[in-house]
Amino acid sequence: MKLSRNILNTYLEESFSKIPSQDLIEILDQLGLAVASVTPLFDGLEQVVVAQVSSIDQHPNADRLRVCQVSTGDATHQIVCGATNFESGDFVPLSLVGALLPNGLKIEASKIRGESSSGMICSQTELGVGTDAKGIWNFSIDNVQGDLLSVIGQPIGSALGLKDDIIEIELTPNRGDCLSYLGVARELSAKLGLSLHTPIECQDSKFEKPLKNMAISISEELVPTFLLQVLETPCSPDWQTPFWMRWALQSHGISSIHPLVDVGNWVMLECGQPIHVYDVQKIAGTLTVREGKAGETGQTLMGEPLELKGGEIVIADDQKLLCVGGVIGMQAAEVDAQTHQVWIEAAHFEPVAIRKASKGIVTESAYRFARGVDPTSPDRALARYFYYLKSLFGVEETAHVTALRHAHPEPAVVETSYGAIGNLVRGPESSEMQKILTDLQFGLEAGEGDAIRVQVPPYRFDVAYSADLAEEVARSYGYDRILDEQTVQSRIFQPTHWRGVSTHKRKFRLADRLVSLGYQENVHVGFLDQSEWRDALVPWISENMWAELSNPLNKKRRFMPPMLFPLVFERFCWLRDRQMPVVKLFETGKVFRKDNDQYQEESHLAMLVSKSNHRTESHFEHPVWEDSGGIENSDALWMGAHIQGLVEELGWVQSQISLKLIEQGSPFFHPLQSYEILLEEMTIGFLAQVHPNHGTMRKAKRLSCFVAELFLDPLMTPKSDLSVLQAPSTFPSVTRDVSLVINEGSYGALMAEVDRILPESCVSHQLVDRFVDESGQVSVTFRMTYEDGARSLSDEEVNQWQEHFRVLLKGQYPLEYK
Amino acid sequence: MLQEIGTIQTSFDTDLKSISSVQDLEGIKSKYLGKTGLIPQLYKQLGRLSPEEKKEIGSKLNDLRHKAQTGLSEALIAFEEKIFLEKSRKNMVDMTLPLPKAAYGGRHPITQTMEYLIELLAQMGFDVGEGPELEHEDFNFTYLNIPEHHPARDDHDTFYIQKPWLLRTHTSPVQIHYMKKYTELPIQMIAPGRVYRADDDATHSPMFHQIEGLWVDKGIHFGHLKAMIKAFLQEIFEMDQVRFRPSFFPFTEPSAEVDIGCVFCNGRGCRVCKQTGWLEVMGSGLVHPKVLQYGGVEDPAVSGLAFGLGVERLTMLLFRIPDMRMLFDNDPRVLTKAARHRHFPHIREDA
Ligand SMILES: [Zn+2]
């Protein structure tokens, strides 16, 4: 909502105009009417003056230019000008040499095609006012009031009384009552204790019965009030919207259309009640207010086709739509230069109906009705409309208001007490609350004790509870004056029940652990293109399990991620294209899945490690990259080790993860390098190499890329181990090596078996060697460590245990000792 | 014989100075101290001397032998050190060279800010609550006093999955989840997390983070709200300038927008604060009675306060990141720099 400071001043007692606009910002902010901007008009334009064109000659060297002699009273300036919308004798704004225009243009004396030009005749936009850039601003055509000759040569801002501040306020959706000058003035009057100049109130109108060609057939709920006033006086071409009114509309962004429409728009800005004008000659048969039917069409005043969905409030005649009530008029009944006779509508429409009907259509009227217009204002607005017709055009007409319907709702009432309000807002005394509410035009009725019965003004749709009244009191009293609660320090800073804190802290510790292992954390917006990832995710997520946005911003990226690794993989590709191919990334977040019309979400962690096999491409070296034991793709092993670390970080200190080859994996992954991650027989994620033949990897032959996805939810509740920690043994330990031949990929299964039959005194075992012979047979050696906390172990007893162990294992694996 | 001792001493010193290899040292050793060396030969001559001479010359000879032995072992140590340094020089790392980059990753600025705020609020006694990101519209809107067709719904630019399922547009629905789950007073919780709005430009991302706060107890009033938020913001920004402005949120009444004095210009007015001297940092208010009802809080003596803040905005202030898109590009060149701000120093000092 844009407000002209000059106009706002006229609704409040005079001392208001003394308050500088800069101070008004603070006052409006404190009222909850947040000021977005204050734009001074004609600020610093002292060198733009009122001038009169005394003669015009064709430019000798240019068809499109004219050479004008322009008078500023005591001097004449020669100006070369391209615009043609002025004649000799017209008054215009002239920027003198030296003037600096709002668009940054500095006016200098120059020669244009050989003719000297010392100044510039300006358009409105060049002066930073209005939107009319078509031609220069011709005061004579624009009907600027006053004796222009008497102010010739004077700066136009002060000479024409147009120096002003345009204050733009951002209204919250609950304050539809402030969408007018009167609404804002009412707030300021209560806050500042200044009297309000209300435009004349209408006398109790006597309503006429509807004419034969007027009808209403819609529920009273949707249209409680519908008034039509017949203007008997025929329209005259002499009627012209006065300059001040056009200027006021224009500073609000509304262009001048027709005097009868302009007056209606002006009344709307003044009182908040939208008004619509119909050209009677264009109405065929009966004007009917009814519900719209699906499929009805029309052409709006903005020239756009409109098709109804059904259920809208419409005003139509026997053949066509005339208006979508409260939203937008149709060209079919548009007022134009030939218009002879009009009907003027002021009505009240139900907000929700307007919100539904105005989806996608932005009009001043719909904006106001959707936020709620005072249901009692149509009468007053019509009276005000005719007040202007009389004062501007001398239309003498008694109010022949036809009421198709006229039902004012009962005012809302809040039963509360000063105590209840004071319990929420400490500071103001009862007497102060009473004054504030009365100033804001709430009706107060005292009850028993400090109880009050508060009648809410009809334009305040947002007030229904004591809390709402507390806000009214607080706003006027001043948020800054409300007392801080001193005891708050002792009430907070006191741990209550921390149920969820530790979960979050543990996730942050995971992140810290990964950071110290060289991983960079990522945060992505997180929408995926299903067509890119559908096949890759098939082993886990079938096509109908993707959660899809019904109104995406991007047609392709319209799916919620069912796995997180695609997000970091896409980032890896992005970075690779920017010469940063070697990265270690991770991200935590939610993944989404649809199961039988139910949506599931889970916390996941995705990791990605890319490695260049080409030394010069690597910018990032670390001991973990050193190949270990001749095993290829040590990246994967290290990632596994990192995941083991994460699992321990989450409290699974006794548990080893194991990896199991996935038989029918994702085509996105290397078939021999795709592993399920198991923890105590529970699947907690997967780890895999991106298939080197996958399209995007082909482009970067020397890169290998591993990704892992960890399902965090089952990991957040680790199996707890409450046994007392043992002091380490002070007696020497004994080791024995076992070598055996295994099938590739079965080491995890072997270890599970080993764990099952492990002798009691064996405190640890680890892989120390792996060998593949020429025939491809794999043999591994692992070292078993025996220890006893109370004594030294003898070779004999260790040999005995080892022998027993060997016998148990021998059934399945060829064994050899070293 | 004394003369001979003197001559051997002199030639030993000369020989020792001229060595250029370990072999030279061995040569000198055998020349002077070997079985048939010069010094043992002199010892053999001792027998021919008188007891007095024997005593005098014997002790001189002992001195000579001792000097030769220590001279040789010292020379050996010095020579080895020389060789060691010569060898080392060839494969020594010059530590004055630029240091290599340690393979240290980094936390994302957003999660760093989240962790910092969660820790701070947890210290203030707040529990962490959780709610789904894919939310039911009743929780996202209706229970927060935003009925269907309320203009505030339109303001939210909601991403719908399939009515009634949507992506939560704020963390406020967690208020309801938490109140329904835990009824014991006081209810004191924060809800950090991702939220979504169908808006994408220089200052809006379709996904961003919020932290919601809720404190419900008997007799909570606006004074608690002001004092609590001031304490919180003073902890972060170490400054006293905090301003409360009336505003509108459907789920709070009264509602307040909270501004802090601009940390970049100390309130004098600058580009960041659009010359106002104030920065808007959070929204807050007393919990709307309808929201308490929906949350299952029946006792009319119980009231609550709530607040919500945008993590991205705070992150940009704390890390001095000028453009929100820089946060989501995840460019390591940006993130690495950001990681250095991880301790949240007092940000006004070098502003
Ligand atoms: Zn500033």
mmCIF file of N, CA, C and O in Angstrom, chain A residues 30 174 355-356 423-424 465 468 471 479 482-485 488 491 493 496-500 509 512 515 518-521 523-524 550-551 571 587 590 599 601 622, chain B residues 103 105-108 111 115 122 124-125 127-128 133-134 149 151 158 160 162 178 182 194 207 217 221-223 226-227 230 246 248 253-255 290 329-330 332:
data_model
loop_
_atom_site.group_PDB
_atom_site.id
_atom_site.type_symbol
_atom_site.label_atom_id
_atom_site.label_comp_id
_atom_site.label_asym_id
_atom_site.label_seq_id
_atom_site.Cartn_x
_atom_site.Cartn_y
_atom_site.Cartn_z
ATOM 1 N N GLN A 30 6.097 0.746 14.674
ATOM 2 C CA GLN A 30 5.656 0.364 16.011
ATOM 3 C C GLN A 30 4.183 -0.029 16.038
ATOM 4 O O GLN A 30 3.725 -0.698 16.950
ATOM 5 N N ASN A 174 -3.515 -9.792 8.013
ATOM 6 C CA ASN A 174 -4.619 -9.555 8.953
ATOM 7 C C ASN A 174 -5.098 -8.111 8.944
ATOM 8 O O ASN A 174 -6.098 -7.800 9.580
ATOM 9 N N ARG A 355 -11.210 -15.053 -2.473
ATOM 10 C CA ARG A 355 -9.887 -15.688 -2.550
ATOM 11 C C ARG A 355 -9.888 -16.823 -3.565
ATOM 12 O O ARG A 355 -8.956 -16.981 -4.341
ATOM 13 N N LYS A 356 -10.961 -17.608 -3.553
ATOM 14 C CA LYS A 356 -11.046 -18.721 -4.507
ATOM 15 C C LYS A 356 -11.142 -18.188 -5.930
ATOM 16 O O LYS A 356 -10.471 -18.672 -6.827
ATOM 17 N N ASN A 423 -2.333 -10.259 31.881
ATOM 18 C CA ASN A 423 -1.535 -11.462 32.094
ATOM 19 C C ASN A 423 -0.619 -11.742 30.917
ATOM 20 O O ASN A 423 0.369 -12.459 31.053
ATOM 21 N N LEU A 424 -0.987 -11.246 29.757
ATOM 22 C CA LEU A 424 -0.152 -11.469 28.576
ATOM 23 C C LEU A 424 0.795 -10.302 28.341
ATOM 24 O O LEU A 424 1.893 -10.473 27.833
ATOM 25 N N TYR A 465 -10.089 -12.975 20.326
ATOM 26 C CA TYR A 465 -9.645 -13.502 21.622
ATOM 27 C C TYR A 465 -9.057 -12.372 22.472
ATOM 28 O O TYR A 465 -8.691 -11.312 21.947
ATOM 29 N N ASP A 468 -5.865 -11.226 21.104
ATOM 30 C CA ASP A 468 -5.920 -10.233 20.040
ATOM 31 C C ASP A 468 -6.017 -8.830 20.630
ATOM 32 O O ASP A 468 -5.397 -7.886 20.141
ATOM 33 N N GLU A 471 -2.752 -7.710 21.875
ATOM 34 C CA GLU A 471 -1.887 -7.163 20.829
ATOM 35 C C GLU A 471 -2.263 -5.716 20.515
ATOM 36 O O GLU A 471 -1.392 -4.863 20.337
ATOM 37 N N TYR A 479 5.651 -1.755 22.128
ATOM 38 C CA TYR A 479 6.338 -2.994 22.520
ATOM 39 C C TYR A 479 7.570 -2.683 23.374
ATOM 40 O O TYR A 479 7.934 -3.440 24.268
ATOM 41 N N ILE A 482 6.801 -2.394 27.130
ATOM 42 C CA ILE A 482 6.355 -3.561 27.898
ATOM 43 C C ILE A 482 7.526 -4.085 28.721
ATOM 44 O O ILE A 482 8.654 -4.186 28.230
ATOM 45 N N LEU A 483 7.250 -4.376 29.992
ATOM 46 C CA LEU A 483 8.335 -4.728 30.902
ATOM 47 C C LEU A 483 8.907 -6.108 30.575
ATOM 48 O O LEU A 483 8.165 -7.058 30.338
ATOM 49 N N ASP A 484 10.238 -6.188 30.584
ATOM 50 C CA ASP A 484 10.901 -7.490 30.468
ATOM 51 C C ASP A 484 10.702 -8.248 31.772
ATOM 52 O O ASP A 484 10.669 -7.646 32.843
ATOM 53 N N GLU A 485 10.591 -9.535 31.658
ATOM 54 C CA GLU A 485 10.434 -10.342 32.859
ATOM 55 C C GLU A 485 11.820 -10.636 33.439
ATOM 56 O O GLU A 485 12.617 -11.327 32.831
ATOM 57 N N VAL A 488 13.301 -14.227 34.151
ATOM 58 C CA VAL A 488 13.466 -15.158 33.042
ATOM 59 C C VAL A 488 14.810 -15.863 33.100
ATOM 60 O O VAL A 488 14.937 -17.029 32.774
ATOM 61 N N ARG A 491 14.570 -18.836 35.080
ATOM 62 C CA ARG A 491 13.687 -19.885 34.544
ATOM 63 C C ARG A 491 14.297 -20.579 33.343
ATOM 64 O O ARG A 491 14.100 -21.768 33.145
ATOM 65 N N PHE A 493 17.999 -21.244 31.167
ATOM 66 C CA PHE A 493 19.318 -21.715 31.592
ATOM 67 C C PHE A 493 19.182 -22.811 32.641
ATOM 68 O O PHE A 493 19.968 -22.942 33.542
ATOM 69 N N THR A 496 15.759 -28.729 31.183
ATOM 70 C CA THR A 496 14.489 -29.407 31.431
ATOM 71 C C THR A 496 14.696 -30.865 31.039
ATOM 72 O O THR A 496 15.599 -31.488 31.540
ATOM 73 N N HIS A 497 13.879 -31.361 30.151
ATOM 74 C CA HIS A 497 14.082 -32.757 29.754
ATOM 75 C C HIS A 497 14.703 -32.768 28.368
ATOM 76 O O HIS A 497 14.058 -32.394 27.409
ATOM 77 N N TRP A 498 15.916 -33.199 28.274
ATOM 78 C CA TRP A 498 16.579 -33.248 26.976
ATOM 79 C C TRP A 498 16.351 -34.591 26.326
ATOM 80 O O TRP A 498 17.106 -35.530 26.537
ATOM 81 N N ARG A 499 15.320 -34.654 25.529
ATOM 82 C CA ARG A 499 15.040 -35.945 24.893
ATOM 83 C C ARG A 499 15.716 -36.037 23.540
ATOM 84 O O ARG A 499 16.196 -37.077 23.138
ATOM 85 N N GLY A 500 15.722 -34.912 22.818
ATOM 86 C CA GLY A 500 16.233 -34.978 21.447
ATOM 87 C C GLY A 500 17.600 -34.349 21.272
ATOM 88 O O GLY A 500 18.192 -34.452 20.209
ATOM 89 N N ARG A 509 28.604 -34.908 15.817
ATOM 90 C CA ARG A 509 29.893 -35.567 16.055
ATOM 91 C C ARG A 509 30.283 -36.414 14.844
ATOM 92 O O ARG A 509 31.445 -36.483 14.473
ATOM 93 N N ASP A 512 31.767 -34.154 12.431
ATOM 94 C CA ASP A 512 33.118 -33.753 12.833
ATOM 95 C C ASP A 512 34.128 -34.858 12.533
ATOM 96 O O ASP A 512 35.237 -34.602 12.088
ATOM 97 N N VAL A 515 34.879 -34.879 8.934
ATOM 98 C CA VAL A 515 35.701 -33.727 8.578
ATOM 99 C C VAL A 515 37.163 -34.016 8.881
ATOM 100 O O VAL A 515 38.052 -33.740 8.075
ATOM 101 N N GLY A 518 38.901 -35.849 6.351
ATOM 102 C CA GLY A 518 39.129 -35.180 5.079
ATOM 103 C C GLY A 518 37.900 -34.956 4.234
ATOM 104 O O GLY A 518 37.997 -34.517 3.096
ATOM 105 N N TYR A 519 36.733 -35.232 4.767
ATOM 106 C CA TYR A 519 35.511 -35.054 3.973
ATOM 107 C C TYR A 519 34.958 -33.641 4.149
ATOM 108 O O TYR A 519 34.999 -33.077 5.241
ATOM 109 N N GLN A 520 34.413 -33.090 3.068
ATOM 110 C CA GLN A 520 33.775 -31.776 3.109
ATOM 111 C C GLN A 520 32.267 -31.974 3.166
ATOM 112 O O GLN A 520 31.705 -32.696 2.358
ATOM 113 N N GLU A 521 31.646 -31.309 4.109
ATOM 114 C CA GLU A 521 30.197 -31.427 4.236
ATOM 115 C C GLU A 521 29.487 -30.586 3.177
ATOM 116 O O GLU A 521 29.911 -29.477 2.870
ATOM 117 N N VAL A 523 25.524 -29.203 1.682
ATOM 118 C CA VAL A 523 24.085 -29.048 1.926
ATOM 119 C C VAL A 523 23.450 -28.709 0.582
ATOM 120 O O VAL A 523 23.824 -27.719 -0.040
ATOM 121 N N HIS A 524 22.545 -29.567 0.126
ATOM 122 C CA HIS A 524 21.927 -29.344 -1.176
ATOM 123 C C HIS A 524 20.450 -29.060 -1.044
ATOM 124 O O HIS A 524 19.809 -29.494 -0.093
ATOM 125 N N SER A 550 3.770 -31.849 -6.788
ATOM 126 C CA SER A 550 2.738 -31.599 -7.785
ATOM 127 C C SER A 550 2.897 -30.215 -8.402
ATOM 128 O O SER A 550 2.364 -29.942 -9.466
ATOM 129 N N ASN A 551 3.623 -29.318 -7.742
ATOM 130 C CA ASN A 551 3.837 -27.977 -8.306
ATOM 131 C C ASN A 551 5.306 -27.593 -8.248
ATOM 132 O O ASN A 551 5.701 -26.691 -7.525
ATOM 133 N N ARG A 571 26.919 -33.214 -7.465
ATOM 134 C CA ARG A 571 27.863 -32.145 -7.087
ATOM 135 C C ARG A 571 29.267 -32.495 -7.555
ATOM 136 O O ARG A 571 29.999 -31.642 -8.046
ATOM 137 N N GLU A 587 27.049 -35.685 3.027
ATOM 138 C CA GLU A 587 25.861 -34.886 3.338
ATOM 139 C C GLU A 587 24.918 -35.734 4.175
ATOM 140 O O GLU A 587 24.752 -36.927 3.924
ATOM 141 N N LYS A 590 17.285 -35.944 4.979
ATOM 142 C CA LYS A 590 16.167 -36.872 4.933
ATOM 143 C C LYS A 590 16.036 -37.429 3.510
ATOM 144 O O LYS A 590 16.317 -36.737 2.534
ATOM 145 N N TYR A 599 3.653 -41.867 3.111
ATOM 146 C CA TYR A 599 4.994 -41.343 2.853
ATOM 147 C C TYR A 599 5.893 -41.615 4.045
ATOM 148 O O TYR A 599 5.491 -41.446 5.186
ATOM 149 N N GLU A 601 9.832 -41.020 5.704
ATOM 150 C CA GLU A 601 11.107 -40.334 5.560
ATOM 151 C C GLU A 601 12.089 -40.856 6.584
ATOM 152 O O GLU A 601 11.713 -41.257 7.681
ATOM 153 N N HIS A 622 47.053 -37.527 0.771
ATOM 154 C CA HIS A 622 46.882 -37.864 2.174
ATOM 155 C C HIS A 622 47.359 -39.295 2.368
ATOM 156 O O HIS A 622 47.235 -40.116 1.454
ATOM 157 N N ALA B 103 44.872 -32.918 4.579
ATOM 158 C CA ALA B 103 43.614 -33.404 4.014
ATOM 159 C C ALA B 103 42.504 -33.252 5.038
ATOM 160 O O ALA B 103 41.958 -34.227 5.539
ATOM 161 N N GLY B 105 38.796 -31.910 5.906
ATOM 162 C CA GLY B 105 37.553 -31.502 5.265
ATOM 163 C C GLY B 105 36.989 -30.292 5.964
ATOM 164 O O GLY B 105 37.721 -29.542 6.594
ATOM 165 N N GLY B 106 35.690 -30.102 5.884
ATOM 166 C CA GLY B 106 35.098 -28.956 6.553
ATOM 167 C C GLY B 106 33.614 -29.133 6.738
ATOM 168 O O GLY B 106 32.954 -29.814 5.961
ATOM 169 N N ARG B 107 33.127 -28.511 7.798
ATOM 170 C CA ARG B 107 31.690 -28.515 8.028
ATOM 171 C C ARG B 107 31.067 -27.427 7.179
ATOM 172 O O ARG B 107 31.678 -26.387 6.933
ATOM 173 N N HIS B 108 29.834 -27.663 6.743
ATOM 174 C CA HIS B 108 29.130 -26.654 5.966
ATOM 175 C C HIS B 108 28.723 -25.503 6.885
ATOM 176 O O HIS B 108 28.323 -25.749 8.029
ATOM 177 N N THR B 111 25.341 -25.945 8.724
ATOM 178 C CA THR B 111 25.239 -26.881 9.842
ATOM 179 C C THR B 111 26.084 -26.396 11.012
ATOM 180 O O THR B 111 25.780 -26.692 12.164
ATOM 181 N N GLU B 115 24.468 -26.043 14.621
ATOM 182 C CA GLU B 115 25.031 -26.678 15.808
ATOM 183 C C GLU B 115 25.253 -25.641 16.907
ATOM 184 O O GLU B 115 24.937 -25.866 18.074
ATOM 185 N N ALA B 122 20.160 -25.244 23.865
ATOM 186 C CA ALA B 122 20.109 -26.384 24.787
ATOM 187 C C ALA B 122 20.626 -25.946 26.158
ATOM 188 O O ALA B 122 20.069 -26.316 27.194
ATOM 189 N N MET B 124 20.260 -23.115 27.329
ATOM 190 C CA MET B 124 19.198 -22.304 27.912
ATOM 191 C C MET B 124 18.025 -23.176 28.361
ATOM 192 O O MET B 124 17.008 -22.657 28.790
ATOM 193 N N GLY B 125 18.157 -24.465 28.206
ATOM 194 C CA GLY B 125 17.139 -25.370 28.736
ATOM 195 C C GLY B 125 16.183 -25.926 27.700
ATOM 196 O O GLY B 125 15.196 -26.551 28.054
ATOM 197 N N ASP B 127 14.849 -28.410 24.821
ATOM 198 C CA ASP B 127 14.992 -29.735 24.244
ATOM 199 C C ASP B 127 14.894 -29.606 22.726
ATOM 200 O O ASP B 127 14.392 -28.603 22.219
ATOM 201 N N VAL B 128 15.366 -30.595 21.999
ATOM 202 C CA VAL B 128 15.251 -30.569 20.543
ATOM 203 C C VAL B 128 14.097 -31.471 20.120
ATOM 204 O O VAL B 128 14.071 -32.651 20.460
ATOM 205 N N GLU B 133 9.520 -33.614 7.419
ATOM 206 C CA GLU B 133 9.630 -32.563 6.401
ATOM 207 C C GLU B 133 8.477 -32.691 5.418
ATOM 208 O O GLU B 133 8.005 -31.703 4.870
ATOM 209 N N LEU B 134 8.070 -33.923 5.168
ATOM 210 C CA LEU B 134 6.910 -34.152 4.316
ATOM 211 C C LEU B 134 5.726 -34.221 5.275
ATOM 212 O O LEU B 134 5.543 -35.206 5.986
ATOM 213 N N HIS B 149 -7.899 -21.304 2.623
ATOM 214 C CA HIS B 149 -8.255 -20.037 1.980
ATOM 215 C C HIS B 149 -7.885 -18.825 2.802
ATOM 216 O O HIS B 149 -8.286 -17.711 2.494
ATOM 217 N N PRO B 151 -5.445 -15.899 3.556
ATOM 218 C CA PRO B 151 -4.413 -15.327 2.673
ATOM 219 C C PRO B 151 -2.999 -15.710 3.103
ATOM 220 O O PRO B 151 -2.093 -15.762 2.275
ATOM 221 N N THR B 158 3.550 -22.894 -1.092
ATOM 222 C CA THR B 158 3.740 -24.274 -0.647
ATOM 223 C C THR B 158 4.011 -25.238 -1.802
ATOM 224 O O THR B 158 3.360 -25.162 -2.834
ATOM 225 N N TYR B 160 3.342 -28.774 -2.896
ATOM 226 C CA TYR B 160 2.477 -29.898 -2.556
ATOM 227 C C TYR B 160 3.026 -31.176 -3.167
ATOM 228 O O TYR B 160 3.583 -31.158 -4.260
ATOM 229 N N GLN B 162 0.923 -34.237 -2.726
ATOM 230 C CA GLN B 162 -0.354 -34.809 -3.119
ATOM 231 C C GLN B 162 -1.241 -34.428 -1.956
ATOM 232 O O GLN B 162 -0.997 -34.854 -0.835
ATOM 233 N N TYR B 178 5.156 -31.686 19.147
ATOM 234 C CA TYR B 178 5.806 -31.778 20.454
ATOM 235 C C TYR B 178 4.781 -31.664 21.585
ATOM 236 O O TYR B 178 4.807 -32.423 22.544
ATOM 237 N N TYR B 182 4.471 -34.553 24.328
ATOM 238 C CA TYR B 182 4.917 -34.331 25.707
ATOM 239 C C TYR B 182 4.015 -33.312 26.366
ATOM 240 O O TYR B 182 3.984 -32.150 25.971
ATOM 241 N N ARG B 194 15.032 -28.501 7.949
ATOM 242 C CA ARG B 194 14.840 -27.996 6.587
ATOM 243 C C ARG B 194 13.377 -27.639 6.360
ATOM 244 O O ARG B 194 12.488 -28.347 6.827
ATOM 245 N N MET B 207 14.732 -24.514 -0.722
ATOM 246 C CA MET B 207 14.926 -25.224 0.537
ATOM 247 C C MET B 207 15.785 -24.341 1.419
ATOM 248 O O MET B 207 16.755 -23.762 0.943
ATOM 249 N N ASP B 217 4.225 -22.636 29.536
ATOM 250 C CA ASP B 217 4.202 -22.857 30.984
ATOM 251 C C ASP B 217 3.113 -21.963 31.582
ATOM 252 O O ASP B 217 2.563 -21.099 30.900
ATOM 253 N N HIS B 221 4.334 -14.605 29.749
ATOM 254 C CA HIS B 221 3.783 -13.392 29.145
ATOM 255 C C HIS B 221 4.820 -12.713 28.257
ATOM 256 O O HIS B 221 5.939 -13.215 28.114
ATOM 257 N N PHE B 222 4.410 -11.609 27.677
ATOM 258 C CA PHE B 222 5.247 -10.938 26.678
ATOM 259 C C PHE B 222 6.606 -10.537 27.251
ATOM 260 O O PHE B 222 7.600 -10.474 26.531
ATOM 261 N N GLY B 223 6.642 -10.278 28.548
ATOM 262 C CA GLY B 223 7.904 -9.926 29.196
ATOM 263 C C GLY B 223 8.908 -11.068 29.155
ATOM 264 O O GLY B 223 10.112 -10.854 29.017
ATOM 265 N N LYS B 226 10.340 -11.104 25.573
ATOM 266 C CA LYS B 226 11.354 -10.067 25.340
ATOM 267 C C LYS B 226 12.665 -10.433 26.030
ATOM 268 O O LYS B 226 13.738 -10.347 25.433
ATOM 269 N N ALA B 227 12.568 -10.833 27.290
ATOM 270 C CA ALA B 227 13.789 -11.106 28.049
ATOM 271 C C ALA B 227 14.531 -12.320 27.499
ATOM 272 O O ALA B 227 15.758 -12.309 27.370
ATOM 273 N N LYS B 230 16.117 -11.437 24.110
ATOM 274 C CA LYS B 230 17.265 -10.546 24.310
ATOM 275 C C LYS B 230 18.470 -11.328 24.813
ATOM 276 O O LYS B 230 19.585 -11.137 24.336
ATOM 277 N N PRO B 246 5.621 -4.785 16.191
ATOM 278 C CA PRO B 246 4.395 -5.563 15.961
ATOM 279 C C PRO B 246 4.400 -6.168 14.565
ATOM 280 O O PRO B 246 4.854 -5.541 13.616
ATOM 281 N N PHE B 248 2.637 -9.860 12.204
ATOM 282 C CA PHE B 248 1.531 -10.802 12.152
ATOM 283 C C PHE B 248 2.026 -12.187 11.792
ATOM 284 O O PHE B 248 2.686 -12.371 10.775
ATOM 285 N N GLU B 253 0.011 -14.441 18.935
ATOM 286 C CA GLU B 253 -0.783 -13.243 19.201
ATOM 287 C C GLU B 253 -0.511 -12.816 20.628
ATOM 288 O O GLU B 253 -0.786 -13.595 21.547
ATOM 289 N N PRO B 254 0.041 -11.662 20.895
ATOM 290 C CA PRO B 254 0.605 -10.725 19.940
ATOM 291 C C PRO B 254 1.848 -11.297 19.250
ATOM 292 O O PRO B 254 2.492 -12.181 19.784
ATOM 293 N N SER B 255 2.144 -10.738 18.084
ATOM 294 C CA SER B 255 3.298 -11.178 17.313
ATOM 295 C C SER B 255 4.330 -10.057 17.239
ATOM 296 O O SER B 255 3.961 -8.889 17.248
ATOM 297 N N LYS B 290 -5.608 -20.636 19.913
ATOM 298 C CA LYS B 290 -6.076 -21.772 19.096
ATOM 299 C C LYS B 290 -4.984 -22.812 18.923
ATOM 300 O O LYS B 290 -5.255 -24.013 18.879
ATOM 301 N N ASP B 329 25.795 -23.815 -3.538
ATOM 302 C CA ASP B 329 26.661 -24.283 -4.620
ATOM 303 C C ASP B 329 27.692 -25.282 -4.113
ATOM 304 O O ASP B 329 28.263 -26.038 -4.884
ATOM 305 N N ASN B 330 27.966 -25.258 -2.812
ATOM 306 C CA ASN B 330 28.928 -26.191 -2.220
ATOM 307 C C ASN B 330 30.271 -26.166 -2.927
ATOM 308 O O ASN B 330 30.912 -27.206 -3.093
ATOM 309 N N PRO B 332 33.979 -25.926 -3.071
ATOM 310 C CA PRO B 332 34.977 -26.092 -1.998
ATOM 311 C C PRO B 332 35.784 -24.823 -1.743
ATOM 312 O O PRO B 332 36.239 -24.596 -0.632
#
